[in-house]
Short mmCIF file of C-alpha atoms in Angstrom, two decimals:
data_model
loop_
_atom_site.label_atom_id
_atom_site.label_comp_id
_atom_site.label_asym_id
_atom_site.label_seq_id
_atom_site.Cartn_x
_atom_site.Cartn_y
_atom_site.Cartn_z
CA MET K 230 -50.59 39.90 -25.94
CA LYS K 231 -52.73 37.08 -27.27
CA THR K 232 -51.81 34.37 -24.80
CA GLU K 233 -54.82 32.32 -25.83
CA LYS K 234 -53.08 31.47 -29.08
CA ILE K 235 -49.97 29.97 -27.51
CA PRO K 236 -49.83 26.22 -28.32
CA GLU K 237 -49.51 23.82 -25.41
CA ALA K 238 -46.11 22.57 -26.62
CA THR K 239 -44.85 26.16 -26.38
CA ILE K 240 -46.20 26.50 -22.83
CA ALA K 241 -44.41 23.28 -21.89
CA ARG K 242 -41.16 24.62 -23.38
CA LEU K 243 -41.60 27.98 -21.61
CA SER K 244 -41.63 26.02 -18.35
CA VAL K 245 -38.38 24.29 -19.32
CA TYR K 246 -36.74 27.54 -20.52
CA SER K 247 -37.71 29.27 -17.30
CA ARG K 248 -36.13 26.64 -15.09
CA TYR K 249 -32.96 26.83 -17.17
CA LEU K 250 -32.94 30.64 -16.93
CA THR K 251 -33.45 30.41 -13.15
CA LYS K 252 -30.37 28.19 -12.95
CA LEU K 253 -28.35 30.74 -14.97
CA GLU K 254 -29.65 33.60 -12.77
CA LYS K 255 -28.34 31.78 -9.71
CA GLU K 256 -24.97 31.43 -11.42
CA GLY K 257 -24.93 35.22 -11.87
CA ILE K 258 -25.18 35.18 -15.66
CA VAL K 259 -26.87 38.33 -17.04
CA LYS K 260 -27.44 37.84 -20.76
CA ILE K 261 -27.94 34.90 -23.08
CA SER K 262 -28.55 34.26 -26.79
CA SER K 263 -31.34 32.07 -28.17
CA GLY K 264 -28.60 29.71 -29.36
CA HIS K 265 -27.27 29.22 -25.86
CA ILE K 266 -30.76 28.74 -24.43
CA ALA K 267 -31.42 26.12 -27.10
CA LYS K 268 -28.17 24.35 -26.29
CA GLY K 269 -28.93 24.40 -22.58
CA ILE K 270 -32.23 22.60 -23.01
CA SER K 271 -31.31 20.45 -26.04
CA GLY K 272 -33.66 22.43 -28.28
CA ASN K 273 -33.09 24.49 -31.41
CA PRO K 274 -32.53 28.27 -31.63
CA ALA K 275 -35.25 28.96 -34.23
CA GLN K 276 -37.81 27.24 -31.99
CA VAL K 277 -36.68 29.28 -28.99
CA ARG K 278 -37.07 32.54 -30.93
CA LYS K 279 -40.47 31.46 -32.25
CA ASP K 280 -41.66 30.53 -28.75
CA PHE K 281 -40.52 33.86 -27.32
CA ALA K 282 -42.12 35.80 -30.18
CA TYR K 283 -45.57 34.64 -28.95
CA PHE K 284 -45.25 37.09 -26.10
CA GLY K 285 -43.29 39.81 -27.84
CA GLU K 286 -39.75 38.92 -26.76
CA PHE K 287 -37.48 39.29 -29.75
CA GLY K 288 -34.00 39.75 -28.26
CA THR K 289 -31.35 41.55 -30.26
CA ARG K 290 -28.98 39.76 -32.60
CA GLY K 291 -25.50 39.72 -31.08
CA VAL K 292 -26.80 41.04 -27.76
CA GLY K 293 -29.32 38.40 -26.73
CA TYR K 294 -31.83 38.40 -23.92
CA LYS K 295 -31.54 39.90 -20.44
CA ILE K 296 -32.03 36.80 -18.33
CA VAL K 297 -33.84 38.27 -15.32
CA GLU K 298 -36.26 40.28 -17.46
CA LEU K 299 -36.94 37.38 -19.83
CA ASN K 300 -37.46 34.93 -17.00
CA ASN K 301 -39.81 37.29 -15.16
CA ASN K 302 -41.87 37.66 -18.32
CA ILE K 303 -42.08 33.89 -18.81
CA LYS K 304 -42.98 33.32 -15.17
CA ARG K 305 -45.72 35.95 -15.36
CA ILE K 306 -47.18 34.24 -18.45
CA LEU K 307 -47.09 30.86 -16.71
CA GLY K 308 -48.85 32.41 -13.71
CA LEU K 309 -45.83 31.92 -11.48
CA ASN K 310 -45.71 35.51 -10.20
CA LYS K 311 -47.81 34.24 -7.29
CA VAL K 312 -47.70 31.26 -4.94
CA TRP K 313 -50.21 28.50 -5.77
CA ASP K 314 -51.38 26.74 -2.66
CA THR K 315 -51.93 23.13 -3.71
CA ILE K 316 -53.53 20.15 -2.00
CA ILE K 317 -52.88 16.47 -2.60
CA VAL K 318 -55.82 14.08 -2.31
CA GLY K 319 -54.62 10.56 -1.56
CA SER K 320 -51.61 10.02 0.71
CA GLY K 321 -50.45 6.67 -0.67
CA ASN K 322 -46.88 6.18 -1.85
CA LEU K 323 -47.27 8.46 -4.84
CA GLY K 324 -49.13 11.23 -2.96
CA THR K 325 -46.52 11.13 -0.23
CA ALA K 326 -43.69 11.28 -2.73
CA LEU K 327 -45.25 14.25 -4.52
CA ALA K 328 -45.78 16.07 -1.20
CA GLN K 329 -42.01 15.93 -0.71
CA TYR K 330 -41.05 16.77 -4.29
CA ASN K 331 -38.87 19.90 -4.16
CA GLY K 332 -39.47 20.65 -7.81
CA PHE K 333 -42.95 21.97 -6.97
CA SER K 334 -42.03 24.41 -4.21
CA ASP K 335 -39.09 25.68 -6.29
CA ARG K 336 -41.67 26.84 -8.84
CA ASN K 337 -44.18 28.45 -6.44
CA PHE K 338 -46.47 25.42 -5.99
CA ASN K 339 -46.85 25.14 -2.25
CA VAL K 340 -48.34 21.85 -1.03
CA VAL K 341 -50.40 22.95 1.97
CA SER K 342 -52.29 19.79 2.85
CA LEU K 343 -52.76 16.08 2.14
CA PHE K 344 -56.13 14.36 2.45
CA ASP K 345 -56.84 10.67 2.99
CA ASN K 346 -59.60 8.38 4.25
CA ASP K 347 -57.25 6.06 6.18
CA VAL K 348 -57.72 6.66 9.92
CA GLU K 349 -54.22 5.26 10.53
CA LYS K 350 -52.73 8.10 8.49
CA ILE K 351 -55.00 11.03 9.42
CA GLY K 352 -53.29 13.43 11.82
CA SER K 353 -49.77 12.28 10.96
CA ASN K 354 -47.32 14.44 9.04
CA ILE K 355 -45.35 14.13 5.83
CA GLY K 356 -42.54 16.58 6.48
CA ASP K 357 -44.36 19.74 7.56
CA ILE K 358 -47.62 18.78 5.87
CA GLU K 359 -50.45 17.29 7.89
CA ILE K 360 -52.61 14.49 6.53
CA LYS K 361 -56.22 15.54 7.06
CA SER K 362 -59.41 13.50 6.87
CA ILE K 363 -61.12 13.47 3.49
CA ASP K 364 -64.29 14.33 5.45
CA ASP K 365 -62.73 17.72 6.15
CA LEU K 366 -62.05 18.46 2.48
CA GLU K 367 -65.02 20.77 1.93
CA GLY K 368 -64.48 22.63 5.19
CA TYR K 369 -60.83 23.15 4.37
CA LEU K 370 -61.57 24.48 0.90
CA ASP K 371 -64.21 26.83 2.32
CA ASN K 372 -61.59 28.40 4.56
CA ASN K 373 -58.48 28.33 2.39
CA GLU K 374 -57.86 29.71 -1.06
CA VAL K 375 -56.70 26.71 -3.05
CA GLU K 376 -57.06 26.48 -6.83
CA ILE K 377 -54.94 23.42 -7.66
CA ALA K 378 -55.34 19.82 -6.47
CA ILE K 379 -53.23 16.75 -7.20
CA LEU K 380 -55.27 13.56 -7.29
CA THR K 381 -53.53 10.28 -6.40
CA VAL K 382 -56.43 8.02 -5.45
CA PRO K 383 -57.67 4.69 -6.83
CA SER K 384 -59.54 4.88 -10.15
CA SER K 385 -62.80 3.99 -8.51
CA ASN K 386 -62.79 7.17 -6.38
CA ALA K 387 -61.18 9.60 -8.80
CA GLN K 388 -64.24 11.13 -10.49
CA THR K 389 -66.21 11.43 -7.24
CA LEU K 390 -63.34 13.22 -5.54
CA ALA K 391 -62.76 15.41 -8.59
CA ASN K 392 -66.43 16.43 -8.46
CA ARG K 393 -66.09 17.34 -4.78
CA LEU K 394 -62.99 19.43 -5.51
CA ILE K 395 -64.64 21.20 -8.42
CA ALA K 396 -67.77 21.93 -6.37
CA LYS K 397 -65.55 23.77 -3.90
CA GLY K 398 -63.82 25.92 -6.49
CA ILE K 399 -60.74 23.96 -7.51
CA LYS K 400 -59.71 25.22 -10.96
CA GLY K 401 -56.96 22.80 -11.90
CA ILE K 402 -56.49 19.07 -11.27
CA LEU K 403 -53.35 17.07 -11.90
CA ASN K 404 -54.75 13.54 -12.01
CA PHE K 405 -52.46 10.55 -11.44
CA SER K 406 -55.30 8.06 -10.97
CA PRO K 407 -55.21 5.56 -13.83
CA THR K 408 -58.51 6.78 -15.23
CA VAL K 409 -59.61 9.84 -17.17
CA VAL K 410 -61.25 12.48 -15.00
CA ASN K 411 -63.81 14.75 -16.62
CA ALA K 412 -64.51 18.34 -15.64
CA PRO K 413 -66.51 21.33 -16.87
CA GLY K 414 -64.82 23.64 -19.38
CA ASP K 415 -63.66 26.20 -16.84
CA VAL K 416 -61.71 23.56 -14.88
CA GLN K 417 -58.37 22.36 -16.24
CA VAL K 418 -57.51 18.68 -15.88
CA ARG K 419 -54.23 17.06 -16.81
CA ASN K 420 -54.37 13.27 -16.70
CA ILE K 421 -50.97 11.66 -16.16
CA ASP K 422 -51.47 7.97 -16.69
CA LEU K 423 -48.21 6.28 -15.70
CA THR K 424 -49.25 2.95 -17.17
CA VAL K 425 -50.20 4.47 -20.53
CA ASN K 426 -46.73 5.94 -20.74
CA LEU K 427 -45.08 2.58 -20.08
CA GLU K 428 -47.36 0.92 -22.64
CA ILE K 429 -46.44 3.46 -25.33
CA LEU K 430 -42.83 2.43 -24.61
CA SER K 431 -43.59 -1.30 -24.84
CA PHE K 432 -45.54 -0.71 -28.08
CA ASN K 433 -42.64 1.18 -29.67
CA ILE K 434 -39.99 -1.28 -28.47
CA THR K 435 -42.04 -4.19 -29.82
CA LEU K 436 -42.42 -2.40 -33.16
CA ASN K 437 -38.68 -1.63 -33.35
CA ASN K 438 -37.75 -5.22 -32.48
CA LYS K 439 -40.00 -6.49 -35.30
CA GLU K 440 -38.39 -4.18 -37.83
CA GLU K 441 -34.85 -5.21 -36.97
CA MET T 25 -51.19 -4.95 -40.05
CA LYS T 26 -49.41 -1.61 -40.44
CA THR T 27 -48.80 -0.84 -36.80
CA GLU T 28 -46.22 1.80 -37.70
CA LYS T 29 -49.02 4.09 -38.82
CA ILE T 30 -50.94 4.05 -35.54
CA PRO T 31 -50.91 7.55 -34.01
CA GLU T 32 -49.63 7.88 -30.46
CA ALA T 33 -53.01 9.12 -29.20
CA THR T 34 -54.53 5.86 -30.45
CA ILE T 35 -51.86 3.81 -28.65
CA ALA T 36 -52.63 5.71 -25.46
CA ARG T 37 -56.35 4.99 -25.88
CA LEU T 38 -55.66 1.30 -26.63
CA SER T 39 -53.98 1.13 -23.23
CA VAL T 40 -57.06 2.65 -21.59
CA TYR T 41 -59.48 0.42 -23.53
CA SER T 42 -57.49 -2.65 -22.58
CA ARG T 43 -57.60 -1.92 -18.87
CA TYR T 44 -61.34 -1.36 -19.12
CA LEU T 45 -61.78 -4.64 -21.03
CA THR T 46 -59.70 -6.45 -18.40
CA LYS T 47 -62.06 -5.13 -15.73
CA LEU T 48 -65.05 -6.42 -17.73
CA GLU T 49 -63.36 -9.80 -18.26
CA LYS T 50 -62.97 -10.16 -14.50
CA GLU T 51 -66.68 -9.40 -14.12
CA GLY T 52 -67.41 -12.28 -16.50
CA ILE T 53 -68.80 -10.14 -19.31
CA VAL T 54 -68.30 -11.74 -22.75
CA LYS T 55 -69.32 -9.23 -25.42
CA ILE T 56 -69.44 -5.46 -25.67
CA SER T 57 -70.40 -2.82 -28.25
CA SER T 58 -68.19 0.12 -29.23
CA GLY T 59 -70.83 2.34 -27.62
CA HIS T 60 -70.45 0.66 -24.26
CA ILE T 61 -66.66 0.75 -24.47
CA ALA T 62 -66.85 4.46 -25.24
CA LYS T 63 -69.18 5.03 -22.31
CA GLY T 64 -66.92 3.05 -19.99
CA ILE T 65 -63.89 5.22 -20.69
CA SER T 66 -65.73 8.52 -21.32
CA GLY T 67 -64.86 8.44 -25.02
CA ASN T 68 -66.97 8.40 -28.15
CA PRO T 69 -68.07 5.32 -30.15
CA ALA T 70 -66.84 6.54 -33.56
CA GLN T 71 -63.37 7.10 -32.09
CA VAL T 72 -63.38 3.62 -30.58
CA ARG T 73 -64.30 2.02 -33.92
CA LYS T 74 -61.67 4.10 -35.73
CA ASP T 75 -58.99 3.12 -33.21
CA PHE T 76 -59.86 -0.57 -33.52
CA ALA T 77 -59.89 -0.39 -37.33
CA TYR T 78 -56.14 0.37 -37.26
CA PHE T 79 -55.56 -3.26 -36.41
CA GLY T 80 -58.42 -4.81 -38.33
CA GLU T 81 -61.01 -5.17 -35.56
CA PHE T 82 -64.37 -4.14 -36.95
CA GLY T 83 -66.90 -5.81 -34.66
CA THR T 84 -70.38 -6.55 -35.96
CA ARG T 85 -73.25 -4.11 -35.62
CA GLY T 86 -75.71 -5.40 -33.06
CA VAL T 87 -73.29 -8.13 -31.93
CA GLY T 88 -70.26 -6.17 -30.81
CA TYR T 89 -66.79 -7.36 -29.84
CA LYS T 90 -65.79 -10.54 -28.05
CA ILE T 91 -64.03 -9.07 -25.03
CA VAL T 92 -61.33 -11.71 -24.43
CA GLU T 93 -60.35 -11.86 -28.10
CA LEU T 94 -60.35 -8.07 -28.53
CA ASN T 95 -58.35 -7.51 -25.36
CA ASN T 96 -55.78 -10.16 -26.33
CA ASN T 97 -55.35 -8.45 -29.69
CA ILE T 98 -54.86 -5.05 -28.07
CA LYS T 99 -52.42 -6.45 -25.52
CA ARG T 100 -50.42 -8.15 -28.27
CA ILE T 101 -50.19 -4.85 -30.17
CA LEU T 102 -49.06 -3.03 -27.03
CA GLY T 103 -46.43 -5.70 -26.48
CA LEU T 104 -48.11 -6.93 -23.30
CA ASN T 105 -48.16 -10.61 -24.30
CA LYS T 106 -44.88 -10.88 -22.41
CA VAL T 107 -43.56 -9.72 -19.03
CA TRP T 108 -41.30 -6.65 -19.20
CA ASP T 109 -38.68 -6.76 -16.48
CA THR T 110 -38.15 -3.14 -15.50
CA ILE T 111 -35.58 -1.41 -13.31
CA ILE T 112 -35.90 1.88 -11.44
CA VAL T 113 -32.83 4.09 -11.20
CA GLY T 114 -33.10 6.42 -8.20
CA SER T 115 -34.75 5.22 -4.98
CA GLY T 116 -35.91 8.58 -3.66
CA ASN T 117 -39.55 9.15 -2.71
CA LEU T 118 -40.79 8.96 -6.29
CA GLY T 119 -38.70 5.90 -7.25
CA THR T 120 -39.86 4.13 -4.11
CA ALA T 121 -43.50 5.00 -4.78
CA LEU T 122 -43.25 3.73 -8.37
CA ALA T 123 -41.61 0.48 -7.19
CA GLN T 124 -44.75 -0.17 -5.17
CA TYR T 125 -47.25 0.96 -7.80
CA ASN T 126 -49.57 -1.98 -8.48
CA GLY T 127 -50.71 -0.52 -11.79
CA PHE T 128 -47.41 -1.60 -13.38
CA SER T 129 -47.38 -5.26 -12.34
CA ASP T 130 -51.08 -5.55 -13.29
CA ARG T 131 -50.01 -4.77 -16.85
CA ASN T 132 -46.96 -7.06 -17.07
CA PHE T 133 -44.32 -4.51 -16.07
CA ASN T 134 -42.34 -6.27 -13.38
CA VAL T 135 -40.04 -4.02 -11.35
CA VAL T 136 -37.07 -6.30 -10.66
CA SER T 137 -34.57 -3.93 -9.09
CA LEU T 138 -33.95 -0.42 -7.79
CA PHE T 139 -30.56 1.29 -8.04
CA ASP T 140 -29.19 4.12 -5.93
CA ASN T 141 -25.87 5.69 -4.95
CA ASP T 142 -26.84 6.21 -1.29
CA VAL T 143 -24.90 3.73 0.87
CA GLU T 144 -27.58 4.08 3.57
CA LYS T 145 -30.17 2.65 1.18
CA ILE T 146 -28.14 0.04 -0.73
CA GLY T 147 -28.99 -3.49 0.39
CA SER T 148 -32.35 -2.55 1.92
CA ASN T 149 -35.66 -3.59 0.40
CA ILE T 150 -38.75 -1.83 -0.91
CA GLY T 151 -41.30 -4.60 -0.57
CA ASP T 152 -39.66 -7.55 -2.31
CA ILE T 153 -37.32 -5.39 -4.39
CA GLU T 154 -33.73 -4.90 -3.32
CA ILE T 155 -31.99 -1.54 -3.68
CA LYS T 156 -28.69 -2.21 -5.42
CA SER T 157 -25.63 -0.01 -5.79
CA ILE T 158 -25.53 2.11 -8.94
CA ASP T 159 -21.97 0.76 -9.34
CA ASP T 160 -23.55 -2.64 -10.05
CA LEU T 161 -25.82 -1.32 -12.80
CA GLU T 162 -23.71 -2.51 -15.73
CA GLY T 163 -23.06 -5.91 -14.17
CA TYR T 164 -26.76 -6.37 -13.49
CA LEU T 165 -27.75 -5.47 -17.04
CA ASP T 166 -25.09 -7.83 -18.43
CA ASN T 167 -26.69 -10.73 -16.57
CA ASN T 168 -30.41 -9.88 -16.75
CA GLU T 169 -32.62 -9.23 -19.73
CA VAL T 170 -34.10 -5.80 -19.03
CA GLU T 171 -35.34 -3.49 -21.77
CA ILE T 172 -37.16 -0.80 -19.79
CA ALA T 173 -35.82 1.57 -17.13
CA ILE T 174 -37.58 4.22 -15.08
CA LEU T 175 -35.36 7.17 -14.24
CA THR T 176 -36.09 9.16 -11.07
CA VAL T 177 -32.78 10.88 -10.37
CA PRO T 178 -31.81 14.57 -10.06
CA SER T 179 -31.57 16.47 -13.36
CA SER T 180 -27.83 16.76 -13.08
CA ASN T 181 -27.36 12.96 -13.30
CA ALA T 182 -30.18 12.07 -15.68
CA GLN T 183 -28.37 12.14 -19.04
CA THR T 184 -25.25 10.40 -17.70
CA LEU T 185 -27.34 7.59 -16.25
CA ALA T 186 -29.47 7.37 -19.40
CA ASN T 187 -26.27 6.96 -21.42
CA ARG T 188 -25.14 4.15 -19.11
CA LEU T 189 -28.51 2.41 -19.48
CA ILE T 190 -28.50 2.76 -23.26
CA ALA T 191 -24.92 1.46 -23.51
CA LYS T 192 -26.13 -1.71 -21.79
CA GLY T 193 -29.06 -2.31 -24.11
CA ILE T 194 -31.99 -0.53 -22.44
CA LYS T 195 -34.55 0.18 -25.20
CA GLY T 196 -37.09 2.32 -23.36
CA ILE T 197 -36.70 4.99 -20.66
CA LEU T 198 -39.52 6.56 -18.68
CA ASN T 199 -37.84 9.71 -17.41
CA PHE T 200 -39.22 11.57 -14.38
CA SER T 201 -36.15 13.74 -13.89
CA PRO T 202 -37.11 17.36 -14.55
CA THR T 203 -34.90 17.57 -17.63
CA VAL T 204 -35.15 16.27 -21.16
CA VAL T 205 -33.14 13.11 -21.75
CA ASN T 206 -31.84 12.47 -25.26
CA ALA T 207 -31.30 9.06 -26.83
CA PRO T 208 -30.43 7.55 -30.22
CA GLY T 209 -33.34 6.78 -32.55
CA ASP T 210 -33.65 3.12 -31.62
CA VAL T 211 -34.19 3.97 -27.94
CA GLN T 212 -37.60 5.25 -26.84
CA VAL T 213 -37.70 7.98 -24.20
CA ARG T 214 -40.81 9.39 -22.58
CA ASN T 215 -40.13 12.47 -20.49
CA ILE T 216 -42.72 13.04 -17.76
CA ASP T 217 -42.01 16.44 -16.33
CA LEU T 218 -44.28 16.86 -13.31
CA THR T 219 -43.52 20.55 -12.98
CA VAL T 220 -44.30 21.27 -16.63
CA ASN T 221 -47.70 19.70 -16.11
CA LEU T 222 -48.44 21.88 -13.09
CA GLU T 223 -47.28 24.97 -14.99
CA ILE T 224 -49.58 24.22 -17.92
CA LEU T 225 -52.37 24.19 -15.30
CA SER T 226 -51.28 27.48 -13.75
CA PHE T 227 -51.00 29.04 -17.22
CA ASN T 228 -54.53 27.96 -18.18
CA ILE T 229 -56.05 28.97 -14.85
CA THR T 230 -54.40 32.39 -15.09
CA LEU T 231 -55.72 32.79 -18.63
CA ASN T 232 -59.26 31.76 -17.61
CA ASN T 233 -59.23 34.11 -14.62
CA LYS T 234 -58.26 37.01 -16.91
CA GLU T 235 -61.09 36.26 -19.32
CA GLU T 236 -63.75 36.15 -16.63
#
């Protein structure tokens, strides 16, 4: 299996397929066609078959895919056959909201700790998760196997904190700070810039309004 | 100016450039070279010049760009020469966090109202913003000029609520519900699936670990 050749758009769709298949599993459904998967996620059947073919799932015409088996294969490819302990750095409104986001734990991302530099917050809990001092970040990462961190800090601190995380072995950063965070090649960073996304909307709306 | 040909990646970078230029403006800096812009946002100078050339900004070698003028041009292209009143549908943790996110108001996105179906929340305030009943959504949109909505509701309600927004003239939806929302061609939707982003990380980390 040449997973290194799977395009990112396919990986993103695999994630969406898998959540849909999980929903069907819970409903007790056993088999499904590519057409029904496509319909369930507002995609198209040819795309579904093409995406699955990357990892050798071809289904059988008229029979379809066995849901549990297919979903297990997708989850294994996405790395979801294990629990990923995850920390959140920055316990502002967004960090706090993400700590309580059920969508993560449903998919084996287990938020184990929040870190902040605000003495008023340190020691308090968000649900079951304790807010720890940012000074304890290195010590925590020395003693706990964590590979993924979510960064929700001001722009001015983002790169410094990313460097500290990377120095202690973090392999993936989901960055919500409104600045690009750089990392060496063996560390994955996904920058989610909320403002950029709104500005792409305002650009497109402005363009559409002009054309009308 | 043929703005319709600007690639989305360029639009996203324009947003980043503009925030950097705004920071420089506040520091009282008047001119800047493409090289310094690139350095400031961890980009490369040729890319900066290429992005600016889409809208006829060429700068002068050795002189550079006038920051205020350049930034005003970028903001006009992004549609930021006006205030965009924005509503948030869903006042859970994420909706509440986004209502308080300063990054939006800094860029002329003004969150004017939150909507929810939880009677315990309706009538209370998040900062200065009142949580209104989802039953009042249509009435509110009839009486207020709002073109952008941020959707932070459970998957099961996302499309229904998107349809209600679109029926009342919303032109852009930033969707955080973990499901794809569909819209007619004249309505812009950006789907930000937080879980997909984490799963792209777990996929890449798993792949890297295998290759080591």
